[in-house]
Amino acid sequence: MALIVQKFGGSSVADPAGLRRVAKRIAQTSKAGNKVVVVVSAMGDTTDNLLDLAHNVTDNPPARELDILLTAGERISMALLAMAVNDEGVVARAFTGQQAGLHTDARYGNASITGIVPERIFRTVQDGAVAIIAGFQGVNDTNDVTTLGRGGSDTTAVAFAAALGADVCEIYTDVDGVLSADPRIVPAASQRRELSYEETLELAAHGAKVLHLRAVEFARKFNVALHVRSSFSENEGTWIVEETAKQGGYEDAVVVGVAHDRNQGKISVTGVPNLPGSAAKIFSCVAEADCNIDMIVQNTALTRVGLSNISFTVPRDQVDIAVAALRANQAEFGFEDIAVTSEIGILSIVGAGMRSHSGVSSKLFKTLGDNGVNVDMIGTSEIRISVVVDPDVLDAAARAVHTAFGLDASEEAIVYGGTGR
Amino acid sequence: MALIVQKFGGSSVADPAGLRRVAKRIAQTSKAGNKVVVVVSAMGDTTDNLLDLAHNVTDNPPARELDILLTAGERISMALLAMAVNDEGVVARAFTGQQAGLHTDARYGNASITGIVPERIFRTVQDGAVAIIAGFQGVNDTNDVTTLGRGGSDTTAVAFAAALGADVCEIYTDVDGVLSADPRIVPAASQRRELSYEETLELAAHGAKVLHLRAVEFARKFNVALHVRSSFSENEGTWIVEETAKQGGYEDAVVVGVAHDRNQGKISVTGVPNLPGSAAKIFSCVAEADCNIDMIVQNTALTRVGLSNISFTVPRDQVDIAVAALRANQAEFGFEDIAVTSEIGILSIVGAGMRSHSGVSSKLFKTLGDNGVNVDMIGTSEIRISVVVDPDVLDAAARAVHTAFGLDASEEAIVYGGTGR
């Protein structure tokens, strides 16, 4: 008898028909002899509609009240889903975050989980009932309701899977699993059958719509096996596990995914005095303005002795904030000017195999070169290479690189035959 | 500085414009130097919509989950109302029933208040902020959410007024106060300026749409002054207070209101053996079937020695239940038959002055007689006389009686001049 945590997103439970479909799957898992804990998001557009209501009432909703408002969405879906599961002949009980014992800090709108006291959930599944938990929400030390931010239902599911020692945390979605690229850009994108936590984190952090970053970090920290799969089919989806727990086989690919990101901007600070600590001052200043720097390039300004140029990328909606913070310190820092390129494209390839395989970067740059793509900046981690390119050629570059690293679906299909988890 | 509890119903906060209008009034009361505690119902049709959703998912929603579902309505309205009040420049904080400290028993759907621990609400108003409480809901000993049943927001408001020792509990509605009759039946219905708890209870129990019975009982028990008034005007409404606290004056009317009720049915049990305990058996049987008997008439069957007929009224939706319960015991009880009149009209006049004034019943029956209305059954309390009449003449009878007891608005208007609270 396994303990399974299942997480269903808002699109899976958008209407009564969806709720009943999901309920059937939950009941089936329970009837197969498993203990089942479910985490559910708000139905369809409920959260957005509640946000709209708030903004119809005031331009500045207080954070505490906004959180308690938004949690109404999951309260509705969890109660209805419990009713639907009961209707399938399996006893189910619904629990708010507070009732389920999910404790957070007091940062409304983006709270962090400080602890889980899953006693009531544990008792519920011990009694043979299904526990249905409202995702995305918790309670802080003053008994006030908090939300974990968008995507927080994934985190809720993983956190309960960790706290309960679940065998697997199933993340249900409307596709069959995690793909090697965004199929709207790369039609040949293929489904991955397994990824490591690190690969998933790198993909998610560089533009891939996979899972909420925090959820994957949580899963890695507590070694929770994730299974991303479709709520519309019985197919195996994508398993996200420790690198060492990967089954390997056909999947021992060097590169597992191609991510793209159009939501970054580039800031170039020119004429920076070439003195120790100059760069540190600039990056500290930007970091203190709460801007997240991703890639950095520093090069000596060839024409000007003693000066250098520093370029870095930040999320596009943080570009103005970062520039303003730097301008405010221009005299002190002594740089000459700031140039902004708000439209850039970033292409990333990710794969744990890079650690042990050489030739990955040369293949990447050869492919880009053969396709006439200029590389503006380069950033790397142990298992990732990212390049900044002209946004107009980003899609074509992604397709070419995807093909070059053998990720296209047709090739995968051939390899699929001999394997299977 | 007064402590004022204000209760706003769903129609007052049906949309963002309504929320803002109500928020202005709350802010105004606070800025005038009062401590303000607000109890709010769900917006407009929210509760009905949630019920519909539940019934779209299952025919038999479990009671615990239905309650937690329905409480989402007040969670939304309380959060939005707090936002709107903040927008008026007055700090407001929203609290669920659980956060506000409203404890109940575990009877889902119709829970009773077992206690209030208003510490957090007390601190909030001590800090100068407005406390906004979700009506209709509480929490039981197992930390599960319960609802108080329809009209439960009135009860919530009165309960907090009692627990906090409020100076007044204002019940806001879309009319100016309590009327002497239903204006759809009696167009000349006049606004009452004060009623005693007992008068209000009698009116509410006999068909008048005044306040939730439980709320008035609570107010009487804890001597909470109620002020029923319009959220659309500044006019004085109707005060509901102890009989001895009434200001009197023009209002020292013998009869204060005419109520009508078309939702009762009449059951006649014929040929009941005229033995001690026969009637008791019948009424115990009906009571055990959870049917509420209102009026009773017993008369000897003139043509049959040793037999009597017993007639009584119950709410129409309980008629079939009562009849089935009696039929199941027909052999034991030994009666001959049961006759049902499902369509009856009940007219009631209410007034504490009946205790000290004679001639009320003779005026009532003379008026009914002059208007050709036959009286089928009669029931009385110390301050009420009710008659069962043909439902077709109920409206005309109500108008005639209303006029006869000097309740018509035109007459009131003349008397109004010299008074005022």
PDB file of C-alpha atoms in Angstrom, chain B residues 187-312:
ATOM      1  CA  PRO B 187     -50.020  49.004   0.778  1.00  0.00           C
ATOM      2  CA  ALA B 188     -50.870  51.269   3.745  1.00  0.00           C
ATOM      3  CA  ALA B 189     -48.334  49.453   5.958  1.00  0.00           C
ATOM      4  CA  SER B 190     -46.573  51.902   8.257  1.00  0.00           C
ATOM      5  CA  GLN B 191     -43.101  51.865   9.727  1.00  0.00           C
ATOM      6  CA  ARG B 192     -42.880  50.963  13.400  1.00  0.00           C
ATOM      7  CA  ARG B 193     -40.529  53.091  15.430  1.00  0.00           C
ATOM      8  CA  GLU B 194     -40.191  50.572  18.214  1.00  0.00           C
ATOM      9  CA  LEU B 195     -41.138  47.020  19.006  1.00  0.00           C
ATOM     10  CA  SER B 196     -40.475  44.800  21.985  1.00  0.00           C
ATOM     11  CA  TYR B 197     -38.514  41.584  21.580  1.00  0.00           C
ATOM     12  CA  GLU B 198     -41.704  39.593  22.209  1.00  0.00           C
ATOM     13  CA  GLU B 199     -43.678  41.460  19.584  1.00  0.00           C
ATOM     14  CA  THR B 200     -40.889  40.950  17.066  1.00  0.00           C
ATOM     15  CA  LEU B 201     -40.689  37.258  17.870  1.00  0.00           C
ATOM     16  CA  GLU B 202     -44.440  36.807  17.483  1.00  0.00           C
ATOM     17  CA  LEU B 203     -44.453  38.664  14.165  1.00  0.00           C
ATOM     18  CA  ALA B 204     -41.449  36.736  12.841  1.00  0.00           C
ATOM     19  CA  ALA B 205     -42.862  33.402  13.970  1.00  0.00           C
ATOM     20  CA  HIS B 206     -46.151  34.065  12.187  1.00  0.00           C
ATOM     21  CA  GLY B 207     -45.014  34.944   8.728  1.00  0.00           C
ATOM     22  CA  ALA B 208     -43.614  38.484   8.921  1.00  0.00           C
ATOM     23  CA  LYS B 209     -40.251  38.867   7.179  1.00  0.00           C
ATOM     24  CA  VAL B 210     -38.588  40.741  10.014  1.00  0.00           C
ATOM     25  CA  LEU B 211     -35.480  39.267  11.511  1.00  0.00           C
ATOM     26  CA  HIS B 212     -34.166  35.788  12.021  1.00  0.00           C
ATOM     27  CA  LEU B 213     -35.997  34.336  15.025  1.00  0.00           C
ATOM     28  CA  ARG B 214     -32.815  33.119  16.661  1.00  0.00           C
ATOM     29  CA  ALA B 215     -31.241  36.560  16.396  1.00  0.00           C
ATOM     30  CA  VAL B 216     -34.168  38.171  18.208  1.00  0.00           C
ATOM     31  CA  GLU B 217     -34.162  35.465  20.863  1.00  0.00           C
ATOM     32  CA  PHE B 218     -30.454  36.065  21.367  1.00  0.00           C
ATOM     33  CA  ALA B 219     -31.043  39.811  21.618  1.00  0.00           C
ATOM     34  CA  ARG B 220     -33.781  39.291  24.184  1.00  0.00           C
ATOM     35  CA  LYS B 221     -31.686  36.882  26.219  1.00  0.00           C
ATOM     36  CA  PHE B 222     -28.747  39.305  26.418  1.00  0.00           C
ATOM     37  CA  ASN B 223     -30.790  42.500  26.246  1.00  0.00           C
ATOM     38  CA  VAL B 224     -29.089  43.811  23.095  1.00  0.00           C
ATOM     39  CA  ALA B 225     -30.800  46.879  21.636  1.00  0.00           C
ATOM     40  CA  LEU B 226     -31.451  46.274  17.939  1.00  0.00           C
ATOM     41  CA  HIS B 227     -31.867  49.050  15.413  1.00  0.00           C
ATOM     42  CA  VAL B 228     -33.252  47.881  12.077  1.00  0.00           C
ATOM     43  CA  ARG B 229     -32.571  50.595   9.500  1.00  0.00           C
ATOM     44  CA  SER B 230     -31.859  51.317   5.842  1.00  0.00           C
ATOM     45  CA  SER B 231     -28.357  51.262   4.401  1.00  0.00           C
ATOM     46  CA  PHE B 232     -29.607  53.737   1.779  1.00  0.00           C
ATOM     47  CA  SER B 233     -30.626  56.586   4.118  1.00  0.00           C
ATOM     48  CA  GLU B 234     -29.765  58.239   7.427  1.00  0.00           C
ATOM     49  CA  ASN B 235     -33.319  57.888   8.701  1.00  0.00           C
ATOM     50  CA  GLU B 236     -34.060  56.396  12.077  1.00  0.00           C
ATOM     51  CA  GLY B 237     -35.337  52.882  11.630  1.00  0.00           C
ATOM     52  CA  THR B 238     -37.111  50.570  14.051  1.00  0.00           C
ATOM     53  CA  TRP B 239     -35.739  49.979  17.541  1.00  0.00           C
ATOM     54  CA  ILE B 240     -36.274  46.549  19.035  1.00  0.00           C
ATOM     55  CA  VAL B 241     -35.869  46.687  22.787  1.00  0.00           C
ATOM     56  CA  GLU B 242     -37.225  45.340  26.061  1.00  0.00           C
ATOM     57  CA  GLU B 243     -40.906  46.052  26.604  1.00  0.00           C
ATOM     58  CA  THR B 244     -40.055  48.209  29.629  1.00  0.00           C
ATOM     59  CA  ALA B 245     -37.469  50.188  27.659  1.00  0.00           C
ATOM     60  CA  LYS B 246     -39.949  51.299  25.021  1.00  0.00           C
ATOM     61  CA  GLN B 247     -40.265  55.069  24.772  1.00  0.00           C
ATOM     62  CA  GLY B 248     -44.010  54.843  24.276  1.00  0.00           C
ATOM     63  CA  GLY B 249     -45.718  58.060  23.214  1.00  0.00           C
ATOM     64  CA  TYR B 250     -47.705  57.845  20.008  1.00  0.00           C
ATOM     65  CA  GLU B 251     -46.499  54.323  19.631  1.00  0.00           C
ATOM     66  CA  ASP B 252     -48.298  52.958  22.660  1.00  0.00           C
ATOM     67  CA  ALA B 253     -50.466  51.118  20.198  1.00  0.00           C
ATOM     68  CA  VAL B 254     -52.374  48.081  21.315  1.00  0.00           C
ATOM     69  CA  VAL B 255     -51.699  46.249  18.059  1.00  0.00           C
ATOM     70  CA  VAL B 256     -48.330  46.893  16.379  1.00  0.00           C
ATOM     71  CA  GLY B 257     -48.491  44.599  13.410  1.00  0.00           C
ATOM     72  CA  VAL B 258     -50.507  42.301  11.189  1.00  0.00           C
ATOM     73  CA  ALA B 259     -48.734  39.184   9.941  1.00  0.00           C
ATOM     74  CA  HIS B 260     -49.922  36.710   7.364  1.00  0.00           C
ATOM     75  CA  ASP B 261     -48.744  33.212   6.573  1.00  0.00           C
ATOM     76  CA  ARG B 262     -49.592  31.050   3.575  1.00  0.00           C
ATOM     77  CA  ASN B 263     -47.025  28.378   4.295  1.00  0.00           C
ATOM     78  CA  GLN B 264     -48.966  26.274   6.753  1.00  0.00           C
ATOM     79  CA  GLY B 265     -51.209  23.320   6.189  1.00  0.00           C
ATOM     80  CA  LYS B 266     -53.992  21.917   8.319  1.00  0.00           C
ATOM     81  CA  ILE B 267     -54.288  18.298   9.385  1.00  0.00           C
ATOM     82  CA  SER B 268     -57.515  16.986  10.883  1.00  0.00           C
ATOM     83  CA  VAL B 269     -57.503  13.653  12.671  1.00  0.00           C
ATOM     84  CA  THR B 270     -61.060  12.399  12.922  1.00  0.00           C
ATOM     85  CA  GLY B 271     -62.684   9.810  15.095  1.00  0.00           C
ATOM     86  CA  VAL B 272     -60.115   9.913  17.850  1.00  0.00           C
ATOM     87  CA  PRO B 273     -61.158   7.833  20.884  1.00  0.00           C
ATOM     88  CA  ASN B 274     -62.121  10.243  23.631  1.00  0.00           C
ATOM     89  CA  LEU B 275     -59.748   8.769  26.220  1.00  0.00           C
ATOM     90  CA  PRO B 276     -57.110  10.388  28.408  1.00  0.00           C
ATOM     91  CA  GLY B 277     -53.802  10.518  26.534  1.00  0.00           C
ATOM     92  CA  SER B 278     -55.262  10.203  23.033  1.00  0.00           C
ATOM     93  CA  ALA B 279     -54.334  13.750  22.061  1.00  0.00           C
ATOM     94  CA  ALA B 280     -50.930  13.481  23.727  1.00  0.00           C
ATOM     95  CA  LYS B 281     -50.122  10.381  21.663  1.00  0.00           C
ATOM     96  CA  ILE B 282     -50.975  12.202  18.441  1.00  0.00           C
ATOM     97  CA  PHE B 283     -48.953  15.319  19.244  1.00  0.00           C
ATOM     98  CA  SER B 284     -45.953  13.341  20.525  1.00  0.00           C
ATOM     99  CA  CYS B 285     -45.957  11.329  17.336  1.00  0.00           C
ATOM    100  CA  VAL B 286     -45.978  14.469  15.172  1.00  0.00           C
ATOM    101  CA  ALA B 287     -43.332  16.183  17.294  1.00  0.00           C
ATOM    102  CA  GLU B 288     -41.056  13.155  17.110  1.00  0.00           C
ATOM    103  CA  ALA B 289     -41.268  13.415  13.325  1.00  0.00           C
ATOM    104  CA  ASP B 290     -39.712  16.912  13.756  1.00  0.00           C
ATOM    105  CA  CYS B 291     -42.879  18.712  12.674  1.00  0.00           C
ATOM    106  CA  ASN B 292     -43.709  22.012  14.355  1.00  0.00           C
ATOM    107  CA  ILE B 293     -47.312  22.238  15.440  1.00  0.00           C
ATOM    108  CA  ASP B 294     -48.663  25.762  15.679  1.00  0.00           C
ATOM    109  CA  MET B 295     -52.428  25.951  16.246  1.00  0.00           C
ATOM    110  CA  ILE B 296     -54.576  23.191  17.712  1.00  0.00           C
ATOM    111  CA  VAL B 297     -58.363  22.715  17.907  1.00  0.00           C
ATOM    112  CA  GLN B 298     -60.027  19.734  19.538  1.00  0.00           C
ATOM    113  CA  ASN B 299     -63.761  19.212  19.453  1.00  0.00           C
ATOM    114  CA  THR B 300     -66.082  16.449  20.308  1.00  0.00           C
ATOM    115  CA  ALA B 301     -67.583  14.753  17.329  1.00  0.00           C
ATOM    116  CA  LEU B 302     -71.204  15.552  17.993  1.00  0.00           C
ATOM    117  CA  THR B 303     -72.634  12.697  16.011  1.00  0.00           C
ATOM    118  CA  ARG B 304     -70.424  10.019  17.475  1.00  0.00           C
ATOM    119  CA  VAL B 305     -70.350   9.341  21.175  1.00  0.00           C
ATOM    120  CA  GLY B 306     -66.876   8.808  22.656  1.00  0.00           C
ATOM    121  CA  LEU B 307     -65.017  10.176  19.639  1.00  0.00           C
ATOM    122  CA  SER B 308     -63.460  13.567  18.998  1.00  0.00           C
ATOM    123  CA  ASN B 309     -61.761  15.374  16.114  1.00  0.00           C
ATOM    124  CA  ILE B 310     -58.364  17.033  16.479  1.00  0.00           C
ATOM    125  CA  SER B 311     -57.109  19.639  13.973  1.00  0.00           C
ATOM    126  CA  PHE B 312     -53.698  21.288  13.962  1.00  0.00           C
TER     127      PHE B 312
END
